XYZ file of C-alpha atoms in Angstrom:
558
model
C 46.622 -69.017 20.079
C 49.501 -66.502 19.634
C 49.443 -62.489 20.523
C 49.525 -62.221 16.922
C 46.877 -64.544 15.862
C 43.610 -62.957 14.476
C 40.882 -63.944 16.606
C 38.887 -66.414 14.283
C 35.754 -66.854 17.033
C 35.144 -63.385 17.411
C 31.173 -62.184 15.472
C 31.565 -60.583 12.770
C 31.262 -56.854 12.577
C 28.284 -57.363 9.744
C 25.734 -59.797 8.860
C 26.746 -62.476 6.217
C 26.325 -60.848 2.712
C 23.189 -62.533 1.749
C 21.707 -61.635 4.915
C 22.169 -58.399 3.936
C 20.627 -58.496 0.886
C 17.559 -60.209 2.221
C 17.305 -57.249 4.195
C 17.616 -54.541 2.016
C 15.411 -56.252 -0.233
C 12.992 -56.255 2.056
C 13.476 -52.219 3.481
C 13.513 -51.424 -0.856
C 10.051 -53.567 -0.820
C 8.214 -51.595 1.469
C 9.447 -48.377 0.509
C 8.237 -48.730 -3.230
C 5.196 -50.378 -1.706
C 4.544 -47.444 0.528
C 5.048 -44.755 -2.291
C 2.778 -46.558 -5.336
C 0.552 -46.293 -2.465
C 0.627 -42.761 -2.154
C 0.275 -42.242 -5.767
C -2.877 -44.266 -5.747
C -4.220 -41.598 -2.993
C -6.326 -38.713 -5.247
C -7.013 -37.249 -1.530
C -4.111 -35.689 0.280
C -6.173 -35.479 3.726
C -6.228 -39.527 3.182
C -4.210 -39.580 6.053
C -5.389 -37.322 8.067
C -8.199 -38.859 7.914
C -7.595 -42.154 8.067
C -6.554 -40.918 12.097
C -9.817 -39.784 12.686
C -11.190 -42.435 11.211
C -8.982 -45.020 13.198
C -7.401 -43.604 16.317
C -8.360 -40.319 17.211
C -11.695 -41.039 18.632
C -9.801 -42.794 21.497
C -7.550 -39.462 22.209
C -9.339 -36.212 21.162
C -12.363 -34.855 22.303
C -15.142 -33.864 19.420
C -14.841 -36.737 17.433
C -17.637 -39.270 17.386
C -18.891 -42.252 15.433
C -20.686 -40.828 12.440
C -23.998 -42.218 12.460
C -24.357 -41.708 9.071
C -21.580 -44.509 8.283
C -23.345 -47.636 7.642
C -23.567 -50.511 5.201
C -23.615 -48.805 1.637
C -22.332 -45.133 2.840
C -18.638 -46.061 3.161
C -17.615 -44.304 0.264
C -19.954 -41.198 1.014
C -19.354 -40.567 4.909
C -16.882 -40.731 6.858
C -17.005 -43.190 9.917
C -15.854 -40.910 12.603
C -15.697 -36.914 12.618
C -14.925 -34.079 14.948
C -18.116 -32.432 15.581
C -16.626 -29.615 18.091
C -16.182 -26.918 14.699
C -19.262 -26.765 13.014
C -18.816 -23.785 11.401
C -15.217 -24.864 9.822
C -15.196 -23.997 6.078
C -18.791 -22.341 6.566
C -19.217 -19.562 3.995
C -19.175 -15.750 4.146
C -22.791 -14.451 4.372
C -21.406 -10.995 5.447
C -22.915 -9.289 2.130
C -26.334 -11.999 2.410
C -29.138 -11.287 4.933
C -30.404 -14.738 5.940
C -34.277 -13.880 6.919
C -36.217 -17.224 8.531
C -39.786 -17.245 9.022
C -42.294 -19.054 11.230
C -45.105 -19.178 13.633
C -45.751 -19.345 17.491
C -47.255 -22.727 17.401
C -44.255 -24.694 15.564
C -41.076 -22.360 16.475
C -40.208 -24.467 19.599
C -40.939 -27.427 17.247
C -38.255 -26.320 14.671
C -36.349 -22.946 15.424
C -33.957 -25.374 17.890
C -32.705 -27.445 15.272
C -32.088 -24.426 13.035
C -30.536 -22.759 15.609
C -27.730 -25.809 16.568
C -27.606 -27.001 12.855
C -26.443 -24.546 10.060
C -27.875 -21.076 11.549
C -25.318 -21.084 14.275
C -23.127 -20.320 11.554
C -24.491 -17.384 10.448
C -23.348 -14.776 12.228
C -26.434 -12.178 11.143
C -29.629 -13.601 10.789
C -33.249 -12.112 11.497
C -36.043 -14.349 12.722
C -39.786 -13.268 12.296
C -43.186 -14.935 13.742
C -46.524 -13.907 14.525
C -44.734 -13.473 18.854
C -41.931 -12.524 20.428
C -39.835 -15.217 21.920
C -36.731 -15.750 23.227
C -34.323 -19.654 21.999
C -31.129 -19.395 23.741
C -29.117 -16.101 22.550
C -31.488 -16.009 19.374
C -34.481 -13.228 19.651
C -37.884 -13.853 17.543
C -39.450 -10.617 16.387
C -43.528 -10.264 16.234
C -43.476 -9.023 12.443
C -47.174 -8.396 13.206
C -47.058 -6.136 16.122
C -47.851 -3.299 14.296
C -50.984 -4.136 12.856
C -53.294 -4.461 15.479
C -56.027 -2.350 13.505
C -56.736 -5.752 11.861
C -56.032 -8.314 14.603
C -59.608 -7.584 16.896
C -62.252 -9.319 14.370
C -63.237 -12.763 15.273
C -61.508 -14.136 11.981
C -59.727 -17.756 13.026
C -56.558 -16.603 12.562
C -56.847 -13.692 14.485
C -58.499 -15.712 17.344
C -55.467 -17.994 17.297
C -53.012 -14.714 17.402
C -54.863 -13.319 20.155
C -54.288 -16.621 22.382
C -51.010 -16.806 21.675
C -50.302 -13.309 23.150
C -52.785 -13.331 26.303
C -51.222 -17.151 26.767
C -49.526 -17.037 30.192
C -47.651 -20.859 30.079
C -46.185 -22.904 27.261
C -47.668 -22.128 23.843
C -49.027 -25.852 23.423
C -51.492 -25.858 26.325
C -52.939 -22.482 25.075
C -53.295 -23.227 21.252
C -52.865 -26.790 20.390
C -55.937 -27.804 17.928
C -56.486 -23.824 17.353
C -57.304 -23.604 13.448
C -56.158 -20.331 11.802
C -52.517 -20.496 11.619
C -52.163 -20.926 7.917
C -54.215 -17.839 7.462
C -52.353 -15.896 9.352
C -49.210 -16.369 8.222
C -49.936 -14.869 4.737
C -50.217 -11.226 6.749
C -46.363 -11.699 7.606
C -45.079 -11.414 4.056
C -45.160 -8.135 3.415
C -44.746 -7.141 6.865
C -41.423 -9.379 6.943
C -40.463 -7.310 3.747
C -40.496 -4.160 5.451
C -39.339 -5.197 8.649
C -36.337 -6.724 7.301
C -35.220 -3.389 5.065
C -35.878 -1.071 8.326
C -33.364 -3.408 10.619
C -30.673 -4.606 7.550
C -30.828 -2.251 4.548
C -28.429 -2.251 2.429
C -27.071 -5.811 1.620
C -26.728 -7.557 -2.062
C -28.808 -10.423 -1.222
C -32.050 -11.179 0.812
C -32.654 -15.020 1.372
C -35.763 -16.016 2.485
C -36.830 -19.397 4.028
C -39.141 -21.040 6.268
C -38.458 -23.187 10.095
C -39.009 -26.078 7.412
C -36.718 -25.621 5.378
C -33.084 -26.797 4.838
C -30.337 -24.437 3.211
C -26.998 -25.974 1.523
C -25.260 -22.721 2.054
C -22.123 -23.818 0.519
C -23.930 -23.931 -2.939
C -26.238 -21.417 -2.799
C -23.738 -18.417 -1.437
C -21.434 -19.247 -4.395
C -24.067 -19.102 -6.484
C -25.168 -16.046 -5.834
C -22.027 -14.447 -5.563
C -20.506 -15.904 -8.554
C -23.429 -16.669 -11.082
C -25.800 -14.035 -10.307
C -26.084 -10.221 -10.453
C -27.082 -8.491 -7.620
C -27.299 -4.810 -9.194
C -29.928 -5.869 -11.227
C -33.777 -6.322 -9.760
C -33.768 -10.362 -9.134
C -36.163 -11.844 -7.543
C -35.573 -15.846 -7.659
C -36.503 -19.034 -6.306
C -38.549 -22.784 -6.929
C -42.188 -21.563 -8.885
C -45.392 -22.382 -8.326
C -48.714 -20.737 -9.846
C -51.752 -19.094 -7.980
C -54.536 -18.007 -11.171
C -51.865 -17.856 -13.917
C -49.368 -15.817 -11.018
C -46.121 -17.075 -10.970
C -44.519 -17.214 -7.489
C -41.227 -17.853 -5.320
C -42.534 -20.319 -3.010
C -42.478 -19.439 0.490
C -40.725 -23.062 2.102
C -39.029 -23.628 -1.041
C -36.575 -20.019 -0.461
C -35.917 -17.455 -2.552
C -33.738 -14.779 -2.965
C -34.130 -11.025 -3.582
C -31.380 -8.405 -4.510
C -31.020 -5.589 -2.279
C -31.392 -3.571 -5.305
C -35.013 -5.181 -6.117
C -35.460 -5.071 -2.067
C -35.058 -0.797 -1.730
C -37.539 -0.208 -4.477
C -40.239 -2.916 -3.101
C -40.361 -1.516 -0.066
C -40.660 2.250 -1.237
C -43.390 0.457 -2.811
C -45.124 -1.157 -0.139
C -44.944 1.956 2.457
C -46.964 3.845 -0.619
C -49.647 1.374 -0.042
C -52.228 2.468 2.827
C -51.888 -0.138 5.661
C -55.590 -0.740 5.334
C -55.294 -1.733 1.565
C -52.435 -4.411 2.618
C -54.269 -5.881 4.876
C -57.178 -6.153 3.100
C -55.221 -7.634 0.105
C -53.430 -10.351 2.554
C -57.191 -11.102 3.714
C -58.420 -12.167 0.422
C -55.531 -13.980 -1.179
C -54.810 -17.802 -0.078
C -50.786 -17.031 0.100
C -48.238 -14.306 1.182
C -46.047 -15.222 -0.980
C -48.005 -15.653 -4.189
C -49.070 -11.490 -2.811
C -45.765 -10.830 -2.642
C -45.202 -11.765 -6.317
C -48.179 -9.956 -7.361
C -46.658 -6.994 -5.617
C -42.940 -7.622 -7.343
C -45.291 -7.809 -10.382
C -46.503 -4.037 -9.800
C -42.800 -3.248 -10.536
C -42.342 -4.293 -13.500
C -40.401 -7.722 -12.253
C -41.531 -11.829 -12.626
C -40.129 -14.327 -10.987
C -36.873 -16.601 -12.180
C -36.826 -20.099 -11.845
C -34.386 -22.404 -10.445
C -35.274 -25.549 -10.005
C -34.241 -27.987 -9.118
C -31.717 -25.938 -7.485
C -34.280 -24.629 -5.010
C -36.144 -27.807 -4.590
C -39.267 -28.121 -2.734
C -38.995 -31.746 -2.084
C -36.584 -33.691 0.940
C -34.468 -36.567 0.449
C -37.378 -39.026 0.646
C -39.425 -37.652 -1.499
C -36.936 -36.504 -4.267
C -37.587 -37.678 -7.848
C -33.916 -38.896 -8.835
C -34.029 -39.032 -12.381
C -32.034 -38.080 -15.311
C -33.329 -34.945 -15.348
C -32.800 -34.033 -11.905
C -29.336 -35.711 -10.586
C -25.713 -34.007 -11.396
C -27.597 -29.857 -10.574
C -26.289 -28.570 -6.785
C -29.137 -28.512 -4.361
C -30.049 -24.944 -2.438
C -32.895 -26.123 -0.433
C -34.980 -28.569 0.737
C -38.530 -27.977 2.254
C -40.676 -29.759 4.595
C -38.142 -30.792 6.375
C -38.182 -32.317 9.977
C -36.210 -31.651 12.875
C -34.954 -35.238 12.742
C -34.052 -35.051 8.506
C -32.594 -31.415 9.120
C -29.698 -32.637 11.156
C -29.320 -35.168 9.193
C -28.307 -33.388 5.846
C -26.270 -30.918 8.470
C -24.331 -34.199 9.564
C -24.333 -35.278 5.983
C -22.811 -32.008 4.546
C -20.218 -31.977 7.880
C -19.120 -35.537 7.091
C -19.459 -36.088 3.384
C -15.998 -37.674 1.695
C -16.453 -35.045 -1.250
C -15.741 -31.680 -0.905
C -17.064 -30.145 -4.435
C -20.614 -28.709 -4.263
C -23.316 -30.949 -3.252
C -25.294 -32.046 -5.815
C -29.058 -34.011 -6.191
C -27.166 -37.135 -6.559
C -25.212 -37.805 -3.333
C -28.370 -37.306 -1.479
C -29.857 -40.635 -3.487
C -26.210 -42.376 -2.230
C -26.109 -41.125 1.355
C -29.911 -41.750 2.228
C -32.035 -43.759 -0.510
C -29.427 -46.159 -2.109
C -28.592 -47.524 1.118
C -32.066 -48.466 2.229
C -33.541 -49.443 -0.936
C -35.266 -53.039 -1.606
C -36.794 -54.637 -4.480
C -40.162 -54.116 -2.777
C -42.258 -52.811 0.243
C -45.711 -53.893 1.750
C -47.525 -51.164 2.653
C -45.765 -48.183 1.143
C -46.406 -45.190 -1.381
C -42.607 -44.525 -3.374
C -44.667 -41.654 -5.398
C -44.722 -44.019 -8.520
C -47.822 -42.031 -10.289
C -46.089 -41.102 -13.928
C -48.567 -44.121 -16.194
C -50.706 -46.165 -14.670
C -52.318 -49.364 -15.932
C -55.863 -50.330 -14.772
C -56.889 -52.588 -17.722
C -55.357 -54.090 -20.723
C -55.625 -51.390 -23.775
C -53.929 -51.352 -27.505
C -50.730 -50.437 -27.550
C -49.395 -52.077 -24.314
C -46.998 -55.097 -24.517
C -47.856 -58.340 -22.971
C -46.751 -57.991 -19.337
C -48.498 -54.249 -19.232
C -51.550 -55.907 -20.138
C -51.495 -58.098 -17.504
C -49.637 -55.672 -14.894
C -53.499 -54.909 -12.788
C -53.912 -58.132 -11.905
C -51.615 -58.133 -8.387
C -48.308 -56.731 -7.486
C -46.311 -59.164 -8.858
C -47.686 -58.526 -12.115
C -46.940 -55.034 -11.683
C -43.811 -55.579 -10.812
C -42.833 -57.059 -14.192
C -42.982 -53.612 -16.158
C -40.096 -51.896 -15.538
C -38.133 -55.466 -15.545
C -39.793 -56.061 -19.392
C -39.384 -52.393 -20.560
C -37.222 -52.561 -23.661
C -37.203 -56.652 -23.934
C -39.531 -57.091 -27.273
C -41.518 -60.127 -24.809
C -43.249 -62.810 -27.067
C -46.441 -62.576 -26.229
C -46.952 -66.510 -27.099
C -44.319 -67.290 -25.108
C -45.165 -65.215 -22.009
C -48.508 -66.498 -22.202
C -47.820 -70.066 -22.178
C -46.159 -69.490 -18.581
C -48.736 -69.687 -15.859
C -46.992 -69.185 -12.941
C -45.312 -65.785 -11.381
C -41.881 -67.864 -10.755
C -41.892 -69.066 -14.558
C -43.056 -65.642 -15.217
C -39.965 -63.978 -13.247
C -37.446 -66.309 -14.431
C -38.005 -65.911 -18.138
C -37.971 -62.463 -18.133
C -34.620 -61.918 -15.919
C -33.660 -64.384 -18.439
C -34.032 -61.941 -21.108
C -33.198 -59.038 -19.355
C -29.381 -60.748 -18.755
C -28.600 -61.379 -21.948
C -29.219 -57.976 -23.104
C -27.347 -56.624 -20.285
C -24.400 -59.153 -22.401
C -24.862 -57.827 -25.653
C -25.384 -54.204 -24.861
C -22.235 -52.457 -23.353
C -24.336 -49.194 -22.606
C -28.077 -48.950 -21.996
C -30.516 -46.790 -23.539
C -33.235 -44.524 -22.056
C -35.295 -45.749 -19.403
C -38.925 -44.994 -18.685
C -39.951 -47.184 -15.608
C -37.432 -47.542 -12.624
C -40.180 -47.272 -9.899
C -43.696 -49.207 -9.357
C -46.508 -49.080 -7.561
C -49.264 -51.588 -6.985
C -52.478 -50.361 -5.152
C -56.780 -51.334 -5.781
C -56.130 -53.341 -9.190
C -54.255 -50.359 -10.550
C -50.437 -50.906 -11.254
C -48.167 -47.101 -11.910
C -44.598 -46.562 -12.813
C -42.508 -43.667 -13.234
C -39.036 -42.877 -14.867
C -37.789 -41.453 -11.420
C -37.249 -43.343 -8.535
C -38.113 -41.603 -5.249
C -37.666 -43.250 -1.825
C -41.437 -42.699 -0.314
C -43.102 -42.977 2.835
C -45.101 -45.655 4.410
C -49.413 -45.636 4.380
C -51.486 -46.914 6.569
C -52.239 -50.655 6.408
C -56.473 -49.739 7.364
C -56.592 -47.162 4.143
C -54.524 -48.995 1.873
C -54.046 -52.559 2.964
C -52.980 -53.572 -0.881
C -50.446 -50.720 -1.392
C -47.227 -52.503 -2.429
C -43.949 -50.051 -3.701
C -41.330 -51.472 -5.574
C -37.936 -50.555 -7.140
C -35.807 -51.900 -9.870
C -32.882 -52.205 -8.469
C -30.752 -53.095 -10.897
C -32.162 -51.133 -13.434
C -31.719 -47.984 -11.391
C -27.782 -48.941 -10.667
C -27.300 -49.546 -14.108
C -28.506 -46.563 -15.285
C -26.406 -45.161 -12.365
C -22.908 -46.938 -14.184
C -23.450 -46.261 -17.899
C -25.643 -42.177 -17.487
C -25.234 -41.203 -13.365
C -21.515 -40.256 -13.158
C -21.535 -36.492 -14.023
C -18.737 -36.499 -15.852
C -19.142 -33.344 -17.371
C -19.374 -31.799 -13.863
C -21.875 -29.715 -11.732
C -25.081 -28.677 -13.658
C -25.468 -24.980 -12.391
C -28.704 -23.675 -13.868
C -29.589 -20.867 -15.441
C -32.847 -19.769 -14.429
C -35.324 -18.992 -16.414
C -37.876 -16.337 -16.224
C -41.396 -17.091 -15.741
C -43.813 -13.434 -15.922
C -45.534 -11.430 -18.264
C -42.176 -8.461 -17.939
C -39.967 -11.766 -19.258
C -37.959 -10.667 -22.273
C -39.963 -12.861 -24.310
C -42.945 -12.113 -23.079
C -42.683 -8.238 -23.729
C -41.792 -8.404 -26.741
C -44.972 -10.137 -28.195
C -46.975 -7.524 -25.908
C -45.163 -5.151 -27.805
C -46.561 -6.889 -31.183
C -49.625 -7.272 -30.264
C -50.360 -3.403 -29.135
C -48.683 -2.854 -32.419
C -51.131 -4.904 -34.276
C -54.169 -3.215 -32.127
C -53.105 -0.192 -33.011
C -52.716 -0.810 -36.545
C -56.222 -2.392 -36.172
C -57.783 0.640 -34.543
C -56.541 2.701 -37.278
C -58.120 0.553 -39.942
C -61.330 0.901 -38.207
C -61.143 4.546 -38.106
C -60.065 5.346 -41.588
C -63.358 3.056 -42.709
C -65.210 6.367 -40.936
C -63.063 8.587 -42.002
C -61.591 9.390 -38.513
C -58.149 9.046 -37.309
C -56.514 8.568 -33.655
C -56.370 12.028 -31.745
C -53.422 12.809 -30.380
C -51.061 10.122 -31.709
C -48.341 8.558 -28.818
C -44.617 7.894 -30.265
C -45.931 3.975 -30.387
C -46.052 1.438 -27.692
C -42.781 0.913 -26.153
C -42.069 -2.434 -24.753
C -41.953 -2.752 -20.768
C -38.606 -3.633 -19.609
């Protein structure tokens, strides 16, 4: 080979040509791959996530397996989470005075799961019982230690409050099986009232709950600070009635505007301490007194339900009428259930406001079955103990077991001939021809219509439905060894496909007042003092007499 002689066994500099296409075929491939990918992403913490979800457990402290994740919550929780900032996102309570109430023989049952679930993230909070205790940093204030006038008679309750101060060890040993402390909580209402004023006067909302009771605080601070006006006497919460009284209920929460809060307690401290007492002595409820006090001023109650809901996540009614509203509270609510909905609301994959509805995904969906020995689901709305006009064919025959029962919400809307059904003797045949039915209607309808029965219950020849569909609680085999809850399942999900998405967004309520000093309700007082009037004067002129003194008319009470 010559000095001038190119040197033909040299590599080349490049790959072949069609190598190099292969390869930037392959590089443009995953590219556009990569980017539809990220336009399919609505989220843009996907990826973020994803890390959490996938690696970071391994490398940074905090983050945990969710326990919440499981088979059916993959699209509603997230698998892992950082649990070491609670309080990230939390809302601002500064102009809301978060007041919790409860009693010397549960607090040590409750207060401690309040305390490391969503209280620790509100940075002013007052706590009120019937003694003074100490959790951690968080103090418990006696709202009864200034009422001893009333505390020495040999009254249950004040038995039980006696004991609990003179006890020198662990509240259980002194009081456990002590009756009385329902009683004597009703004394702390108005005490709480003024107690609260004297130590935080001056903020635009007062929420009151219970060491029962769980608070979405998310929802219900923008609520109040968004949809409700706190320079106008509100008092609001979940109703309930005590001899035609409408009342905030005590566990479910309720909220009162500072405005409202001044001129109830100038109120109160005109009352003579021997009067209150005596009034908290003969009613069943503080907070049913309470309301009769509010009343005094010229004020009812506003509704919000199911906003504040009185009801927890197993005992919900999920229904059309209660599903796409945000949730405020929850009440009766165990230590174990109240983390729960604290780790739900920390590791939820939606960020919008929490409504009735992902409660039913995170916690019911995933553990419902066709059908449970030995359970109550709270089906209660019609019940069918014997075969009466007006019932179709397989309601007629729906008190003779549970799998009878069973059949009603499955038949509902199927026009069963009764021949037909008849003729079939056997629950299989039975089963079969009516899932029959119900599958070809599911093929010619492309959206279904109202439903009346998703839930059913089968217990001592009596068989009851209901057009909600609640999760329940087991019974005990000895009282009801029958009992038999069941759910249709696929009615409930499609009902969930064609009516459950919320499409038109988050229900906020508008509550409604519920009082004789409603708008409504004024002005037919107004009428009706009119027409006595009127009446009177009739009478009179019969005599010959007239009204002495004449007033300007009856003016209607705002």
């Amino acid at each position: 080979m010559g000095v001038h002689e190119p040197a033909r066994f040299l590599a080349p500099a490049f790959p072949p040509r069609s190598i190099r296409t292969i390869l930037l075929s392959f590089v443009g491939t995953c590219f556009f791959f990569s980017f539809y990918r990220l336009s399919r992403i609505p989220d843009a913490g996907y990826y973020p996530q994803y890390i959490y979800d996938h690696i970071a457990n391994y490398f940074e402290p905090g983050v945990y397996n969710n326990t919440l994740y499981q088979n059916g919550t993959e699209a509603t929780v997230h698998a892992h989470w950082n649990f070491s900032q609670p309080c990230h996102g939390f809302p601002n309570t500064d102009d809301i005075m978060v007041v919790m109430k409860t009693g010397a023989t549960e607090s040590f049952d409750k207060m401690p799961t309040q305390l490391l679930t969503s209280m620790q993230c509100i940075p002013d909070s007052l706590l009120f019982s019937d003694l003074e205790q100490q959790i951690g940093k968080y103090h418990i204030y006696n709202v009864l230690d200034r009422v001893q006038d009333i505390l020495s008679s040999d009254r249950a309750e004040f038995l039980l409050y006696q004991a609990q101060q003179d006890c020198p060890i662990s509240q259980k040993e002194c009081t456990t099986g002590m009756p009385g402390g329902w009683d004597l909580d009703k004394y702390k209402f108005l005490n709480m009232i003024l107690r609260t004023w004297e130590m935080r006067p001056g903020k635009k909302w007062y929420v009151f709950v219970e060491a029962d009771t769980y608070v979405v605080w998310s929802n219900l601070v923008t609520w109040l600070n968004t949809r409700m006006d706190a320079t106008r006497d509100i008092y609001v919460g979940g109703i309930a009635f005590l001899n035609n009284l409408p009342f905030a209920h005590g566990g479910t929460g309720y909220a009162i505007s500072g405005v409202l809060l001044e001129r109830l307690v100038a109120h109160v401290k005109e009352i003579p301490t021997k009067e209150l007492n005596a009034l908290a002595m003969n009613t069943c409820c503080g907070d049913a007194l309470l309301a009769d006090v509010i009343d005094k001023l010229g004020v009812s109650v506003l509704r919000a339900s199911p906003m504040f809901n009185g009801e927890k996540p197993n005992t919900l009614p999920f229904s059309p009428r209660d599903w796409c509203q945000p949730l405020f509270t929850l009440h009766h609510m165990n230590s174990e259930e109240i983390s729960g909905v604290w780790q739900y609301e920390q590791t939820r994959t939606k960020r919008d406001p929490m409504q009735l509805r992902d409660l039913y995904h995170a916690f019911v969906a995933p553990n419902m079955v066709p059908r449970r020995p030995r359970w109550n689901n709270l089906a209660e709305q019609r019940c069918l103990a014997k075969p009466e006009d007006g019932q179709n064919i397989v309601e007629k025959h729906a008190h003779e077991s549970a799998e009878a029962c069973s059949r009603v919400c499955l038949a509902e809307g199927l026009n069963v001939d009764a021949e037909a059904y008849e003729r079939l003797k056997s629950d299989d045949e039975r089963d079969w021809y009516l899932r029959q039915r119900y599958r070809r209607q599911l093929a010619t309808k492309r959206v279904s219509g109202p439903r009346t029965c998703f839930t059913w219950r089968y217990r001592d020849g009596k068989c009851c439905t209901s057009d909600s569909f609640r999760m329940g609680y087991p019974v005990s085999a000895k009282k009801e060894p029958d009992a038999t809850s069941g759910w249709f399942i696929e009615g409930i999900e499609r009902w969930i496909k064609d009516h459950g998405q919320c499409t038109g967004g988050t229900q906020w309520v508008t509550p409604v007042c519920v009082g004789k000093w409603c708008p409504e309700e004024a002005e037919k007082r107004k009428k009706q003092m009119e027409q006595d009037t009127k009446t009177r004067e009739e009478m009179l002129k019969k005599f010959g007499l007239t009204l002495g003194n004449p007033a300007d008319g009856p003016q209607a009470l705002q």
